[in-house]
Structure formats: C-alpha cells, structure tokens
Short mmCIF file of C-alpha atoms in Angstrom, two decimals:
data_model
loop_
_atom_site.label_atom_id
_atom_site.label_comp_id
_atom_site.label_asym_id
_atom_site.label_seq_id
_atom_site.Cartn_x
_atom_site.Cartn_y
_atom_site.Cartn_z
CA MET C 11 -6.72 -38.38 -14.49
CA ASN C 12 -7.30 -37.60 -10.83
CA ALA C 13 -8.00 -33.92 -10.18
CA ILE C 14 -5.13 -31.81 -8.84
CA VAL C 15 -6.50 -30.29 -5.64
CA LYS C 16 -3.63 -28.34 -4.08
CA LEU C 17 0.03 -27.42 -4.23
CA ASP C 18 1.94 -29.61 -1.77
CA TYR C 19 5.30 -27.87 -1.87
CA VAL C 20 7.61 -25.66 -3.87
CA GLY C 21 11.26 -26.65 -4.18
CA VAL C 22 13.71 -23.75 -4.01
CA PRO C 23 17.26 -24.52 -5.18
CA SER C 24 20.19 -23.28 -3.14
CA GLN C 25 23.96 -23.46 -3.14
CA ASP C 26 24.09 -22.85 0.61
CA THR C 27 21.23 -24.33 2.62
CA GLU C 28 22.18 -22.60 5.87
CA ARG C 29 22.24 -19.18 4.18
CA ALA C 30 18.86 -19.92 2.58
CA ARG C 31 17.41 -21.03 5.94
CA THR C 32 18.50 -17.76 7.51
CA PHE C 33 16.98 -15.75 4.67
CA TYR C 34 13.62 -17.52 4.58
CA GLY C 35 13.34 -17.94 8.35
CA GLU C 36 14.85 -14.77 9.79
CA THR C 37 14.70 -12.21 6.97
CA LEU C 38 11.31 -13.20 5.54
CA GLY C 39 9.95 -14.55 8.82
CA LEU C 40 8.52 -17.78 7.44
CA ARG C 41 7.57 -20.52 9.90
CA GLN C 42 10.20 -23.27 9.91
CA ASP C 43 8.99 -26.86 10.00
CA ALA C 44 9.53 -28.40 13.44
CA ASN C 45 10.78 -31.71 11.98
CA THR C 46 12.57 -30.65 8.79
CA PRO C 47 14.84 -27.60 9.15
CA SER C 48 15.02 -26.98 5.37
CA GLU C 49 11.25 -26.59 5.06
CA PHE C 50 9.14 -23.53 5.76
CA TRP C 51 5.39 -23.07 5.75
CA ILE C 52 3.37 -20.41 3.95
CA GLY C 53 -0.21 -21.17 4.88
CA GLU C 54 -0.71 -24.79 3.85
CA THR C 55 2.09 -24.81 1.27
CA CYS C 56 5.58 -26.00 2.10
CA LEU C 57 8.64 -24.21 0.73
CA SER C 58 11.46 -26.75 0.62
CA ILE C 59 15.09 -25.68 0.23
CA TRP C 60 17.28 -28.19 -1.58
CA GLU C 61 20.82 -28.30 -2.96
CA PRO C 62 20.79 -29.64 -6.53
CA ALA C 63 24.53 -30.42 -6.33
CA SER C 64 23.85 -33.03 -3.64
CA PHE C 65 21.77 -34.90 -6.26
CA GLY C 66 24.38 -34.48 -9.02
CA ILE C 67 22.34 -31.74 -10.71
CA PRO C 68 23.94 -28.41 -11.67
CA PHE C 69 22.60 -25.44 -9.70
CA SER C 70 20.47 -22.93 -11.55
CA PRO C 71 18.27 -20.35 -9.81
CA GLN C 72 14.53 -20.31 -10.55
CA LYS C 73 13.97 -17.43 -12.93
CA ASN C 74 10.77 -15.92 -14.31
CA GLY C 75 8.58 -18.13 -12.13
CA HIS C 76 8.27 -15.76 -9.20
CA LEU C 77 6.91 -17.12 -5.96
CA ALA C 78 4.19 -14.59 -5.16
CA LEU C 79 4.34 -14.13 -1.40
CA HIS C 80 1.09 -12.62 -0.17
CA VAL C 81 1.27 -9.63 2.18
CA ASP C 82 -1.52 -7.28 3.17
CA ASP C 83 0.50 -4.14 2.40
CA VAL C 84 3.20 -4.45 -0.28
CA PRO C 85 4.85 -1.01 0.28
CA ALA C 86 5.06 -1.56 4.06
CA ALA C 87 6.45 -5.10 3.68
CA ARG C 88 8.92 -3.86 1.08
CA SER C 89 10.16 -1.15 3.46
CA GLU C 90 10.60 -3.70 6.26
CA LEU C 91 12.65 -6.00 4.01
CA GLU C 92 14.71 -3.12 2.60
CA ALA C 93 15.58 -2.22 6.21
CA LYS C 94 16.92 -5.79 6.53
CA GLY C 95 19.11 -5.35 3.43
CA VAL C 96 16.88 -6.93 0.78
CA GLU C 97 17.33 -5.21 -2.59
CA PHE C 98 14.29 -4.91 -4.82
CA ILE C 99 14.24 -4.88 -8.61
CA GLY C 100 12.52 -1.77 -9.89
CA GLU C 101 9.60 0.05 -8.34
CA THR C 102 6.51 -1.50 -6.79
CA MET C 103 4.10 -2.25 -9.63
CA ASP C 104 0.34 -1.74 -9.75
CA SER C 105 -1.18 -3.97 -12.44
CA GLY C 106 -4.68 -2.62 -11.96
CA VAL C 107 -5.69 -5.62 -9.85
CA CYS C 108 -2.65 -6.21 -7.64
CA HIS C 109 0.53 -4.68 -6.23
CA MET C 110 3.84 -6.46 -6.80
CA ALA C 111 7.43 -5.84 -5.69
CA PHE C 112 10.16 -8.07 -7.15
CA PHE C 113 13.35 -9.26 -5.42
CA ASN C 114 15.69 -12.27 -5.25
CA ASP C 115 16.79 -14.57 -2.49
CA PRO C 116 20.57 -14.93 -1.87
CA ASP C 117 20.77 -17.67 -4.55
CA GLY C 118 19.13 -15.52 -7.23
CA ASN C 119 15.71 -17.20 -7.13
CA ASP C 120 12.92 -14.84 -8.21
CA LEU C 121 10.45 -13.79 -5.52
CA MET C 122 7.79 -11.12 -5.21
CA LEU C 123 5.68 -9.51 -2.57
CA HIS C 124 2.09 -9.62 -3.79
CA ASN C 125 -1.33 -8.35 -2.86
CA ARG C 126 -4.41 -8.71 -5.05
CA TYR C 127 -6.70 -5.84 -4.13
CA ALA C 128 -9.37 -6.37 -6.82
CA PRO C 129 -11.81 -9.27 -6.60
CA ALA C 130 -11.02 -12.27 -8.79
CA GLY C 131 -13.15 -12.07 -11.85
#
C-alpha cells in the first residue's frame, strides 16, 4: 500500500450550507476558498461543508470525532467565541499535555479548541 502522507480534507455535514458558511467563515474566522465557497482552509487542510440530503443520504451530525482546531490560547479563543454567541460544553479541560474546550457548530457537529502545550513524546 502507498503511504498516507497527509489529510486532504475533512467533510462536515450540514442541513443548511449558508448557515454553516457563516459560522465557519465569520464566527470562527476560517479562510474561505476563493474558488469553492463551501470550503475553508485550516493550514493545509481543507474543511468542506456538504449537504448529505443532496446526495440522498440522511443527515447525521459528526459526533465523538471532534475536529481539534488549534489556537495558541484556548481560554482567550473561547472567550472570543462566547462573545459571538458560541456555547461551550463544560469547562475548559487540561489533560496534562493540552487544553481543550468543546463546542458544536449550528448542525451539532462536534468541535474543540485545542492547544498542546507539552512536547510530543
């Protein structure tokens, strides 16, 4: 088998693409792709919003597979998003190697703010 060398994109299901675009672009501040309005860039990874219903697939939000969105300061980023109306699930966690704050997008997909402060071992 050829070696897997990177993650090309992550598909995020939505029931309302325009609402999702607003959330990911305006609320989270992700860079929208110049050619494809339903795609956003996080570093070299593309986040692609899609509507399962348009492919005849029932909608179901992504659960328990949190997209870990790197920020330099989780508490500060959390405060900024809370000021924009984002509701977080529980308190910010410290695992001993990273800080995490969990929330959902408007479609119920699991997301987290994440910062690994300890070196990878």
